[in-house]
Amino acid sequence: MKPWEVLGETQTPDGTAMALTRRDREYVILANGKSLMSSLMHGSEEALATLACPHLRTVEGPSVLIGGLGMGFTLRATLDLLPPDAAVTVAELVPAVVEWNRGPLGPLAGHPLKDKRVRVVVGDVTGVLASSRRTFDAILLDVDNGPAAFTADANAGLYDDRGLAAARSALKDGGVLAIWSAWDNRKFVQRLRYAKFDVTV
């Protein structure tokens, strides 16, 4: 069996060590030595888009925010569902993840960052939400492992009452907030309902 090859290393703003590794055709992003995502398993990331965006095919000039670039699979699935006049903002906290997607990870999802509909914001998605009001038809959050933080405790603020209020404010009337989670979280479902979201798990 071939050894893992390290293609890139970086740190998140809170000091978490991240690495991009490859063995044969599999790419894995590690956080503090633990697997955060693999290129061989991305169906749920694509499902995030297919659940949130199909109604936007016929909307004129839809606007979508994706929090967390990952390996680009959510972005690719989103773009495939949107019309040519759509605008997609991708907020990614870690600059190296953007560079990895422009480099070795790019071919995996068909180079979605090259799409003219895409604008990348290198920074915390909470900042984009806080500065946006009734801007987005859909917001897709694939940050960390969902409401229960895996790599950065600071991500919890995205999923607390204040974070959900910011997301609601950033959505247009009838907009969709889609959140990826590694596991069922009943308390978070209750929090979403308290924030006046109609919830489907």
mmCIF file with all atom_site columns, C-alpha atoms in Angstrom:
data_model
loop_
_atom_site.group_PDB
_atom_site.id
_atom_site.type_symbol
_atom_site.label_atom_id
_atom_site.label_alt_id
_atom_site.label_comp_id
_atom_site.label_asym_id
_atom_site.label_entity_id
_atom_site.label_seq_id
_atom_site.pdbx_PDB_ins_code
_atom_site.Cartn_x
_atom_site.Cartn_y
_atom_site.Cartn_z
_atom_site.occupancy
_atom_site.B_iso_or_equiv
_atom_site.pdbx_formal_charge
_atom_site.auth_seq_id
_atom_site.auth_comp_id
_atom_site.auth_asym_id
_atom_site.auth_atom_id
_atom_site.pdbx_PDB_model_num
ATOM 1   C CA . MET A 1 1   ? 0.000   0.000  0.000   1.00 0.00 ? 1   MET A CA 1
ATOM 2   C CA . LYS A 1 2   ? 1.294   3.433  -0.935  1.00 0.00 ? 2   LYS A CA 1
ATOM 3   C CA . PRO A 1 3   ? 2.036   5.899  1.860   1.00 0.00 ? 3   PRO A CA 1
ATOM 4   C CA . TRP A 1 4   ? 0.052   9.106  2.275   1.00 0.00 ? 4   TRP A CA 1
ATOM 5   C CA . GLU A 1 5   ? 1.617   12.129 0.561   1.00 0.00 ? 5   GLU A CA 1
ATOM 6   C CA . VAL A 1 6   ? 1.298   15.547 2.209   1.00 0.00 ? 6   VAL A CA 1
ATOM 7   C CA . LEU A 1 7   ? 0.413   18.136 -0.442  1.00 0.00 ? 7   LEU A CA 1
ATOM 8   C CA . GLY A 1 8   ? -0.116  21.121 1.801   1.00 0.00 ? 8   GLY A CA 1
ATOM 9   C CA . GLU A 1 9   ? -0.198  22.250 5.423   1.00 0.00 ? 9   GLU A CA 1
ATOM 10  C CA . THR A 1 10  ? -1.674  25.281 7.148   1.00 0.00 ? 10  THR A CA 1
ATOM 11  C CA . GLN A 1 11  ? -3.276  26.510 10.354  1.00 0.00 ? 11  GLN A CA 1
ATOM 12  C CA . THR A 1 12  ? -6.740  27.864 10.976  1.00 0.00 ? 12  THR A CA 1
ATOM 13  C CA . PRO A 1 13  ? -7.018  31.234 12.755  1.00 0.00 ? 13  PRO A CA 1
ATOM 14  C CA . ASP A 1 14  ? -7.563  29.415 16.078  1.00 0.00 ? 14  ASP A CA 1
ATOM 15  C CA . GLY A 1 15  ? -4.428  27.304 15.623  1.00 0.00 ? 15  GLY A CA 1
ATOM 16  C CA . THR A 1 16  ? -5.908  24.044 14.331  1.00 0.00 ? 16  THR A CA 1
ATOM 17  C CA . ALA A 1 17  ? -3.348  22.257 12.141  1.00 0.00 ? 17  ALA A CA 1
ATOM 18  C CA . MET A 1 18  ? -4.771  21.343 8.737   1.00 0.00 ? 18  MET A CA 1
ATOM 19  C CA . ALA A 1 19  ? -3.179  19.228 6.028   1.00 0.00 ? 19  ALA A CA 1
ATOM 20  C CA . LEU A 1 20  ? -4.106  18.128 2.534   1.00 0.00 ? 20  LEU A CA 1
ATOM 21  C CA . THR A 1 21  ? -2.985  14.561 1.882   1.00 0.00 ? 21  THR A CA 1
ATOM 22  C CA . ARG A 1 22  ? -3.247  12.126 -1.031  1.00 0.00 ? 22  ARG A CA 1
ATOM 23  C CA . ARG A 1 23  ? -2.923  8.407  -1.576  1.00 0.00 ? 23  ARG A CA 1
ATOM 24  C CA . ASP A 1 24  ? -3.593  7.071  -5.062  1.00 0.00 ? 24  ASP A CA 1
ATOM 25  C CA . ARG A 1 25  ? -6.856  8.774  -6.119  1.00 0.00 ? 25  ARG A CA 1
ATOM 26  C CA . GLU A 1 26  ? -8.065  9.691  -2.622  1.00 0.00 ? 26  GLU A CA 1
ATOM 27  C CA . TYR A 1 27  ? -7.568  13.140 -1.137  1.00 0.00 ? 27  TYR A CA 1
ATOM 28  C CA . VAL A 1 28  ? -8.132  13.750 2.573   1.00 0.00 ? 28  VAL A CA 1
ATOM 29  C CA . ILE A 1 29  ? -8.115  16.997 4.542   1.00 0.00 ? 29  ILE A CA 1
ATOM 30  C CA . LEU A 1 30  ? -6.984  16.465 8.129   1.00 0.00 ? 30  LEU A CA 1
ATOM 31  C CA . ALA A 1 31  ? -7.663  18.655 11.154  1.00 0.00 ? 31  ALA A CA 1
ATOM 32  C CA . ASN A 1 32  ? -5.221  18.061 13.985  1.00 0.00 ? 32  ASN A CA 1
ATOM 33  C CA . GLY A 1 33  ? -4.452  14.693 12.424  1.00 0.00 ? 33  GLY A CA 1
ATOM 34  C CA . LYS A 1 34  ? -8.103  13.588 12.205  1.00 0.00 ? 34  LYS A CA 1
ATOM 35  C CA . SER A 1 35  ? -9.938  13.120 8.924   1.00 0.00 ? 35  SER A CA 1
ATOM 36  C CA . LEU A 1 36  ? -12.199 16.093 8.253   1.00 0.00 ? 36  LEU A CA 1
ATOM 37  C CA . MET A 1 37  ? -13.243 15.121 4.716   1.00 0.00 ? 37  MET A CA 1
ATOM 38  C CA . SER A 1 38  ? -12.370 12.647 1.969   1.00 0.00 ? 38  SER A CA 1
ATOM 39  C CA . SER A 1 39  ? -12.761 12.948 -1.778  1.00 0.00 ? 39  SER A CA 1
ATOM 40  C CA . LEU A 1 40  ? -14.253 9.445  -1.853  1.00 0.00 ? 40  LEU A CA 1
ATOM 41  C CA . MET A 1 41  ? -17.272 10.439 0.266   1.00 0.00 ? 41  MET A CA 1
ATOM 42  C CA . HIS A 1 42  ? -19.126 13.534 -0.863  1.00 0.00 ? 42  HIS A CA 1
ATOM 43  C CA . GLY A 1 43  ? -22.707 12.481 -1.511  1.00 0.00 ? 43  GLY A CA 1
ATOM 44  C CA . SER A 1 44  ? -24.007 14.325 1.546   1.00 0.00 ? 44  SER A CA 1
ATOM 45  C CA . GLU A 1 45  ? -22.274 17.535 0.496   1.00 0.00 ? 45  GLU A CA 1
ATOM 46  C CA . GLU A 1 46  ? -23.988 17.305 -2.898  1.00 0.00 ? 46  GLU A CA 1
ATOM 47  C CA . ALA A 1 47  ? -27.311 16.508 -1.197  1.00 0.00 ? 47  ALA A CA 1
ATOM 48  C CA . LEU A 1 48  ? -27.014 19.777 0.713   1.00 0.00 ? 48  LEU A CA 1
ATOM 49  C CA . ALA A 1 49  ? -27.304 21.612 -2.603  1.00 0.00 ? 49  ALA A CA 1
ATOM 50  C CA . THR A 1 50  ? -29.942 19.373 -4.155  1.00 0.00 ? 50  THR A CA 1
ATOM 51  C CA . LEU A 1 51  ? -32.186 19.843 -1.121  1.00 0.00 ? 51  LEU A CA 1
ATOM 52  C CA . ALA A 1 52  ? -31.698 23.612 -0.919  1.00 0.00 ? 52  ALA A CA 1
ATOM 53  C CA . CYS A 1 53  ? -31.558 24.869 -4.486  1.00 0.00 ? 53  CYS A CA 1
ATOM 54  C CA . PRO A 1 54  ? -33.812 23.029 -6.993  1.00 0.00 ? 54  PRO A CA 1
ATOM 55  C CA . HIS A 1 55  ? -36.516 25.720 -6.768  1.00 0.00 ? 55  HIS A CA 1
ATOM 56  C CA . LEU A 1 56  ? -33.970 28.315 -7.919  1.00 0.00 ? 56  LEU A CA 1
ATOM 57  C CA . ARG A 1 57  ? -33.682 26.926 -11.456 1.00 0.00 ? 57  ARG A CA 1
ATOM 58  C CA . THR A 1 58  ? -36.512 29.203 -12.557 1.00 0.00 ? 58  THR A CA 1
ATOM 59  C CA . VAL A 1 59  ? -35.761 32.206 -10.340 1.00 0.00 ? 59  VAL A CA 1
ATOM 60  C CA . GLU A 1 60  ? -34.349 35.256 -12.086 1.00 0.00 ? 60  GLU A CA 1
ATOM 61  C CA . GLY A 1 61  ? -30.849 36.109 -10.850 1.00 0.00 ? 61  GLY A CA 1
ATOM 62  C CA . PRO A 1 62  ? -30.847 33.945 -7.714  1.00 0.00 ? 62  PRO A CA 1
ATOM 63  C CA . SER A 1 63  ? -28.248 34.625 -5.036  1.00 0.00 ? 63  SER A CA 1
ATOM 64  C CA . VAL A 1 64  ? -26.742 31.832 -2.936  1.00 0.00 ? 64  VAL A CA 1
ATOM 65  C CA . LEU A 1 65  ? -24.270 31.858 -0.051  1.00 0.00 ? 65  LEU A CA 1
ATOM 66  C CA . ILE A 1 66  ? -22.171 28.801 0.704   1.00 0.00 ? 66  ILE A CA 1
ATOM 67  C CA . GLY A 1 67  ? -20.347 28.742 4.020   1.00 0.00 ? 67  GLY A CA 1
ATOM 68  C CA . GLY A 1 68  ? -17.385 26.378 3.771   1.00 0.00 ? 68  GLY A CA 1
ATOM 69  C CA . LEU A 1 69  ? -15.683 25.447 0.492   1.00 0.00 ? 69  LEU A CA 1
ATOM 70  C CA . GLY A 1 70  ? -14.399 22.016 1.501   1.00 0.00 ? 70  GLY A CA 1
ATOM 71  C CA . MET A 1 71  ? -13.332 20.124 -1.626  1.00 0.00 ? 71  MET A CA 1
ATOM 72  C CA . GLY A 1 72  ? -15.756 22.016 -3.847  1.00 0.00 ? 72  GLY A CA 1
ATOM 73  C CA . PHE A 1 73  ? -18.442 19.342 -4.151  1.00 0.00 ? 73  PHE A CA 1
ATOM 74  C CA . THR A 1 74  ? -21.242 21.422 -2.596  1.00 0.00 ? 74  THR A CA 1
ATOM 75  C CA . LEU A 1 75  ? -20.307 24.354 -4.809  1.00 0.00 ? 75  LEU A CA 1
ATOM 76  C CA . ARG A 1 76  ? -20.305 22.192 -7.931  1.00 0.00 ? 76  ARG A CA 1
ATOM 77  C CA . ALA A 1 77  ? -23.698 20.675 -7.133  1.00 0.00 ? 77  ALA A CA 1
ATOM 78  C CA . THR A 1 78  ? -25.097 24.153 -6.444  1.00 0.00 ? 78  THR A CA 1
ATOM 79  C CA . LEU A 1 79  ? -23.808 25.568 -9.721  1.00 0.00 ? 79  LEU A CA 1
ATOM 80  C CA . ASP A 1 80  ? -25.298 22.653 -11.642 1.00 0.00 ? 80  ASP A CA 1
ATOM 81  C CA . LEU A 1 81  ? -28.741 23.586 -10.294 1.00 0.00 ? 81  LEU A CA 1
ATOM 82  C CA . LEU A 1 82  ? -28.599 27.323 -10.949 1.00 0.00 ? 82  LEU A CA 1
ATOM 83  C CA . PRO A 1 83  ? -29.339 29.412 -14.049 1.00 0.00 ? 83  PRO A CA 1
ATOM 84  C CA . PRO A 1 84  ? -26.621 31.357 -15.921 1.00 0.00 ? 84  PRO A CA 1
ATOM 85  C CA . ASP A 1 85  ? -27.504 34.654 -14.211 1.00 0.00 ? 85  ASP A CA 1
ATOM 86  C CA . ALA A 1 86  ? -27.063 33.305 -10.681 1.00 0.00 ? 86  ALA A CA 1
ATOM 87  C CA . ALA A 1 87  ? -24.550 34.672 -8.191  1.00 0.00 ? 87  ALA A CA 1
ATOM 88  C CA . VAL A 1 88  ? -22.848 32.381 -5.683  1.00 0.00 ? 88  VAL A CA 1
ATOM 89  C CA . THR A 1 89  ? -20.761 33.700 -2.798  1.00 0.00 ? 89  THR A CA 1
ATOM 90  C CA . VAL A 1 90  ? -18.445 31.195 -1.126  1.00 0.00 ? 90  VAL A CA 1
ATOM 91  C CA . ALA A 1 91  ? -17.100 32.125 2.306   1.00 0.00 ? 91  ALA A CA 1
ATOM 92  C CA . GLU A 1 92  ? -14.056 30.086 3.313   1.00 0.00 ? 92  GLU A CA 1
ATOM 93  C CA . LEU A 1 93  ? -12.183 30.834 6.527   1.00 0.00 ? 93  LEU A CA 1
ATOM 94  C CA . VAL A 1 94  ? -8.872  29.179 5.577   1.00 0.00 ? 94  VAL A CA 1
ATOM 95  C CA . PRO A 1 95  ? -6.980  30.722 2.619   1.00 0.00 ? 95  PRO A CA 1
ATOM 96  C CA . ALA A 1 96  ? -5.078  27.501 1.943   1.00 0.00 ? 96  ALA A CA 1
ATOM 97  C CA . VAL A 1 97  ? -8.332  25.615 1.335   1.00 0.00 ? 97  VAL A CA 1
ATOM 98  C CA . VAL A 1 98  ? -9.139  28.072 -1.457  1.00 0.00 ? 98  VAL A CA 1
ATOM 99  C CA . GLU A 1 99  ? -5.676  27.580 -2.949  1.00 0.00 ? 99  GLU A CA 1
ATOM 100 C CA . TRP A 1 100 ? -5.968  23.791 -2.714  1.00 0.00 ? 100 TRP A CA 1
ATOM 101 C CA . ASN A 1 101 ? -9.244  24.035 -4.644  1.00 0.00 ? 101 ASN A CA 1
ATOM 102 C CA . ARG A 1 102 ? -7.547  26.119 -7.290  1.00 0.00 ? 102 ARG A CA 1
ATOM 103 C CA . GLY A 1 103 ? -4.753  23.556 -7.410  1.00 0.00 ? 103 GLY A CA 1
ATOM 104 C CA . PRO A 1 104 ? -4.785  19.797 -6.789  1.00 0.00 ? 104 PRO A CA 1
ATOM 105 C CA . LEU A 1 105 ? -8.429  19.585 -5.635  1.00 0.00 ? 105 LEU A CA 1
ATOM 106 C CA . GLY A 1 106 ? -9.793  21.557 -8.581  1.00 0.00 ? 106 GLY A CA 1
ATOM 107 C CA . PRO A 1 107 ? -10.328 18.657 -11.011 1.00 0.00 ? 107 PRO A CA 1
ATOM 108 C CA . LEU A 1 108 ? -12.303 16.612 -8.463  1.00 0.00 ? 108 LEU A CA 1
ATOM 109 C CA . ALA A 1 109 ? -15.422 18.777 -8.788  1.00 0.00 ? 109 ALA A CA 1
ATOM 110 C CA . GLY A 1 110 ? -14.718 20.144 -12.249 1.00 0.00 ? 110 GLY A CA 1
ATOM 111 C CA . HIS A 1 111 ? -12.977 23.384 -11.213 1.00 0.00 ? 111 HIS A CA 1
ATOM 112 C CA . PRO A 1 112 ? -16.057 25.157 -9.779  1.00 0.00 ? 112 PRO A CA 1
ATOM 113 C CA . LEU A 1 113 ? -14.021 28.195 -8.714  1.00 0.00 ? 113 LEU A CA 1
ATOM 114 C CA . LYS A 1 114 ? -13.472 28.993 -12.391 1.00 0.00 ? 114 LYS A CA 1
ATOM 115 C CA . ASP A 1 115 ? -17.209 29.539 -12.895 1.00 0.00 ? 115 ASP A CA 1
ATOM 116 C CA . LYS A 1 116 ? -17.958 33.226 -13.547 1.00 0.00 ? 116 LYS A CA 1
ATOM 117 C CA . ARG A 1 117 ? -20.959 33.066 -11.215 1.00 0.00 ? 117 ARG A CA 1
ATOM 118 C CA . VAL A 1 118 ? -18.705 32.455 -8.204  1.00 0.00 ? 118 VAL A CA 1
ATOM 119 C CA . ARG A 1 119 ? -17.243 35.034 -5.853  1.00 0.00 ? 119 ARG A CA 1
ATOM 120 C CA . VAL A 1 120 ? -14.932 33.853 -3.063  1.00 0.00 ? 120 VAL A CA 1
ATOM 121 C CA . VAL A 1 121 ? -14.731 35.645 0.267   1.00 0.00 ? 121 VAL A CA 1
ATOM 122 C CA . VAL A 1 122 ? -11.766 34.533 2.347   1.00 0.00 ? 122 VAL A CA 1
ATOM 123 C CA . GLY A 1 123 ? -13.062 34.989 5.852   1.00 0.00 ? 123 GLY A CA 1
ATOM 124 C CA . ASP A 1 124 ? -15.637 33.890 8.370   1.00 0.00 ? 124 ASP A CA 1
ATOM 125 C CA . VAL A 1 125 ? -19.118 33.312 6.939   1.00 0.00 ? 125 VAL A CA 1
ATOM 126 C CA . THR A 1 126 ? -20.539 34.998 10.058  1.00 0.00 ? 126 THR A CA 1
ATOM 127 C CA . GLY A 1 127 ? -19.139 38.275 8.724   1.00 0.00 ? 127 GLY A CA 1
ATOM 128 C CA . VAL A 1 128 ? -20.942 37.828 5.413   1.00 0.00 ? 128 VAL A CA 1
ATOM 129 C CA . LEU A 1 129 ? -24.191 37.039 7.216   1.00 0.00 ? 129 LEU A CA 1
ATOM 130 C CA . ALA A 1 130 ? -23.857 40.027 9.533   1.00 0.00 ? 130 ALA A CA 1
ATOM 131 C CA . SER A 1 131 ? -23.372 42.421 6.601   1.00 0.00 ? 131 SER A CA 1
ATOM 132 C CA . SER A 1 132 ? -26.207 41.025 4.472   1.00 0.00 ? 132 SER A CA 1
ATOM 133 C CA . ARG A 1 133 ? -29.912 41.765 4.758   1.00 0.00 ? 133 ARG A CA 1
ATOM 134 C CA . ARG A 1 134 ? -32.488 40.025 2.599   1.00 0.00 ? 134 ARG A CA 1
ATOM 135 C CA . THR A 1 135 ? -29.714 39.173 0.148   1.00 0.00 ? 135 THR A CA 1
ATOM 136 C CA . PHE A 1 136 ? -29.780 35.421 -0.431  1.00 0.00 ? 136 PHE A CA 1
ATOM 137 C CA . ASP A 1 137 ? -32.350 33.026 -1.823  1.00 0.00 ? 137 ASP A CA 1
ATOM 138 C CA . ALA A 1 138 ? -30.481 30.156 -0.174  1.00 0.00 ? 138 ALA A CA 1
ATOM 139 C CA . ILE A 1 139 ? -27.758 29.816 2.445   1.00 0.00 ? 139 ILE A CA 1
ATOM 140 C CA . LEU A 1 140 ? -25.853 26.525 2.631   1.00 0.00 ? 140 LEU A CA 1
ATOM 141 C CA . LEU A 1 141 ? -23.669 25.964 5.679   1.00 0.00 ? 141 LEU A CA 1
ATOM 142 C CA . ASP A 1 142 ? -21.121 23.162 5.688   1.00 0.00 ? 142 ASP A CA 1
ATOM 143 C CA . VAL A 1 143 ? -18.875 24.536 8.400   1.00 0.00 ? 143 VAL A CA 1
ATOM 144 C CA . ASP A 1 144 ? -16.938 22.178 10.638  1.00 0.00 ? 144 ASP A CA 1
ATOM 145 C CA . ASN A 1 145 ? -19.098 19.105 11.330  1.00 0.00 ? 145 ASN A CA 1
ATOM 146 C CA . GLY A 1 146 ? -22.256 21.101 11.792  1.00 0.00 ? 146 GLY A CA 1
ATOM 147 C CA . PRO A 1 147 ? -23.763 22.481 15.013  1.00 0.00 ? 147 PRO A CA 1
ATOM 148 C CA . ALA A 1 148 ? -21.418 20.383 17.179  1.00 0.00 ? 148 ALA A CA 1
ATOM 149 C CA . ALA A 1 149 ? -17.986 21.899 16.472  1.00 0.00 ? 149 ALA A CA 1
ATOM 150 C CA . PHE A 1 150 ? -15.211 19.511 15.470  1.00 0.00 ? 150 PHE A CA 1
ATOM 151 C CA . THR A 1 151 ? -12.247 21.695 14.616  1.00 0.00 ? 151 THR A CA 1
ATOM 152 C CA . ALA A 1 152 ? -12.991 25.140 16.048  1.00 0.00 ? 152 ALA A CA 1
ATOM 153 C CA . ASP A 1 153 ? -15.087 26.047 19.077  1.00 0.00 ? 153 ASP A CA 1
ATOM 154 C CA . ALA A 1 154 ? -15.587 29.512 17.570  1.00 0.00 ? 154 ALA A CA 1
ATOM 155 C CA . ASN A 1 155 ? -17.795 27.930 14.902  1.00 0.00 ? 155 ASN A CA 1
ATOM 156 C CA . ALA A 1 156 ? -20.463 27.349 17.548  1.00 0.00 ? 156 ALA A CA 1
ATOM 157 C CA . GLY A 1 157 ? -21.468 30.999 17.208  1.00 0.00 ? 157 GLY A CA 1
ATOM 158 C CA . LEU A 1 158 ? -22.742 30.294 13.731  1.00 0.00 ? 158 LEU A CA 1
ATOM 159 C CA . TYR A 1 159 ? -25.338 27.910 15.129  1.00 0.00 ? 159 TYR A CA 1
ATOM 160 C CA . ASP A 1 160 ? -26.448 29.697 18.298  1.00 0.00 ? 160 ASP A CA 1
ATOM 161 C CA . ASP A 1 161 ? -29.502 31.944 18.570  1.00 0.00 ? 161 ASP A CA 1
ATOM 162 C CA . ARG A 1 162 ? -27.628 35.018 17.384  1.00 0.00 ? 162 ARG A CA 1
ATOM 163 C CA . GLY A 1 163 ? -26.105 33.158 14.437  1.00 0.00 ? 163 GLY A CA 1
ATOM 164 C CA . LEU A 1 164 ? -29.473 31.817 13.341  1.00 0.00 ? 164 LEU A CA 1
ATOM 165 C CA . ALA A 1 165 ? -31.005 35.286 13.629  1.00 0.00 ? 165 ALA A CA 1
ATOM 166 C CA . ALA A 1 166 ? -28.255 36.621 11.358  1.00 0.00 ? 166 ALA A CA 1
ATOM 167 C CA . ALA A 1 167 ? -28.923 33.867 8.827   1.00 0.00 ? 167 ALA A CA 1
ATOM 168 C CA . ARG A 1 168 ? -32.647 34.573 8.883   1.00 0.00 ? 168 ARG A CA 1
ATOM 169 C CA . SER A 1 169 ? -32.008 38.292 8.366   1.00 0.00 ? 169 SER A CA 1
ATOM 170 C CA . ALA A 1 170 ? -29.710 37.557 5.410   1.00 0.00 ? 170 ALA A CA 1
ATOM 171 C CA . LEU A 1 171 ? -32.366 35.465 3.637   1.00 0.00 ? 171 LEU A CA 1
ATOM 172 C CA . LYS A 1 172 ? -34.947 36.864 1.270   1.00 0.00 ? 172 LYS A CA 1
ATOM 173 C CA . ASP A 1 173 ? -38.585 36.108 2.003   1.00 0.00 ? 173 ASP A CA 1
ATOM 174 C CA . GLY A 1 174 ? -39.151 32.420 1.321   1.00 0.00 ? 174 GLY A CA 1
ATOM 175 C CA . GLY A 1 175 ? -35.417 31.707 1.384   1.00 0.00 ? 175 GLY A CA 1
ATOM 176 C CA . VAL A 1 176 ? -33.883 28.409 2.437   1.00 0.00 ? 176 VAL A CA 1
ATOM 177 C CA . LEU A 1 177 ? -31.265 27.776 5.115   1.00 0.00 ? 177 LEU A CA 1
ATOM 178 C CA . ALA A 1 178 ? -29.621 24.364 4.637   1.00 0.00 ? 178 ALA A CA 1
ATOM 179 C CA . ILE A 1 179 ? -27.204 23.043 7.252   1.00 0.00 ? 179 ILE A CA 1
ATOM 180 C CA . TRP A 1 180 ? -24.951 19.989 6.994   1.00 0.00 ? 180 TRP A CA 1
ATOM 181 C CA . SER A 1 181 ? -24.518 18.016 10.197  1.00 0.00 ? 181 SER A CA 1
ATOM 182 C CA . ALA A 1 182 ? -22.498 14.896 10.878  1.00 0.00 ? 182 ALA A CA 1
ATOM 183 C CA . TRP A 1 183 ? -25.241 13.528 13.123  1.00 0.00 ? 183 TRP A CA 1
ATOM 184 C CA . ASP A 1 184 ? -28.781 14.141 14.372  1.00 0.00 ? 184 ASP A CA 1
ATOM 185 C CA . ASN A 1 185 ? -29.030 17.037 16.804  1.00 0.00 ? 185 ASN A CA 1
ATOM 186 C CA . ARG A 1 186 ? -32.485 17.386 18.373  1.00 0.00 ? 186 ARG A CA 1
ATOM 187 C CA . LYS A 1 187 ? -31.554 20.374 20.505  1.00 0.00 ? 187 LYS A CA 1
ATOM 188 C CA . PHE A 1 188 ? -30.441 22.234 17.402  1.00 0.00 ? 188 PHE A CA 1
ATOM 189 C CA . VAL A 1 189 ? -33.689 21.347 15.625  1.00 0.00 ? 189 VAL A CA 1
ATOM 190 C CA . GLN A 1 190 ? -35.542 22.914 18.566  1.00 0.00 ? 190 GLN A CA 1
ATOM 191 C CA . ARG A 1 191 ? -33.318 25.988 18.316  1.00 0.00 ? 191 ARG A CA 1
ATOM 192 C CA . LEU A 1 192 ? -34.146 26.327 14.612  1.00 0.00 ? 192 LEU A CA 1
ATOM 193 C CA . ARG A 1 193 ? -37.864 26.143 15.357  1.00 0.00 ? 193 ARG A CA 1
ATOM 194 C CA . TYR A 1 194 ? -37.476 28.716 18.120  1.00 0.00 ? 194 TYR A CA 1
ATOM 195 C CA . ALA A 1 195 ? -35.822 30.950 15.503  1.00 0.00 ? 195 ALA A CA 1
ATOM 196 C CA . LYS A 1 196 ? -39.015 30.578 13.416  1.00 0.00 ? 196 LYS A CA 1
ATOM 197 C CA . PHE A 1 197 ? -37.648 28.273 10.745  1.00 0.00 ? 197 PHE A CA 1
ATOM 198 C CA . ASP A 1 198 ? -39.806 25.537 9.271   1.00 0.00 ? 198 ASP A CA 1
ATOM 199 C CA . VAL A 1 199 ? -37.525 22.535 9.837   1.00 0.00 ? 199 VAL A CA 1
ATOM 200 C CA . THR A 1 200 ? -37.034 19.370 7.810   1.00 0.00 ? 200 THR A CA 1
ATOM 201 C CA . VAL A 1 201 ? -34.362 16.874 8.854   1.00 0.00 ? 201 VAL A CA 1
#
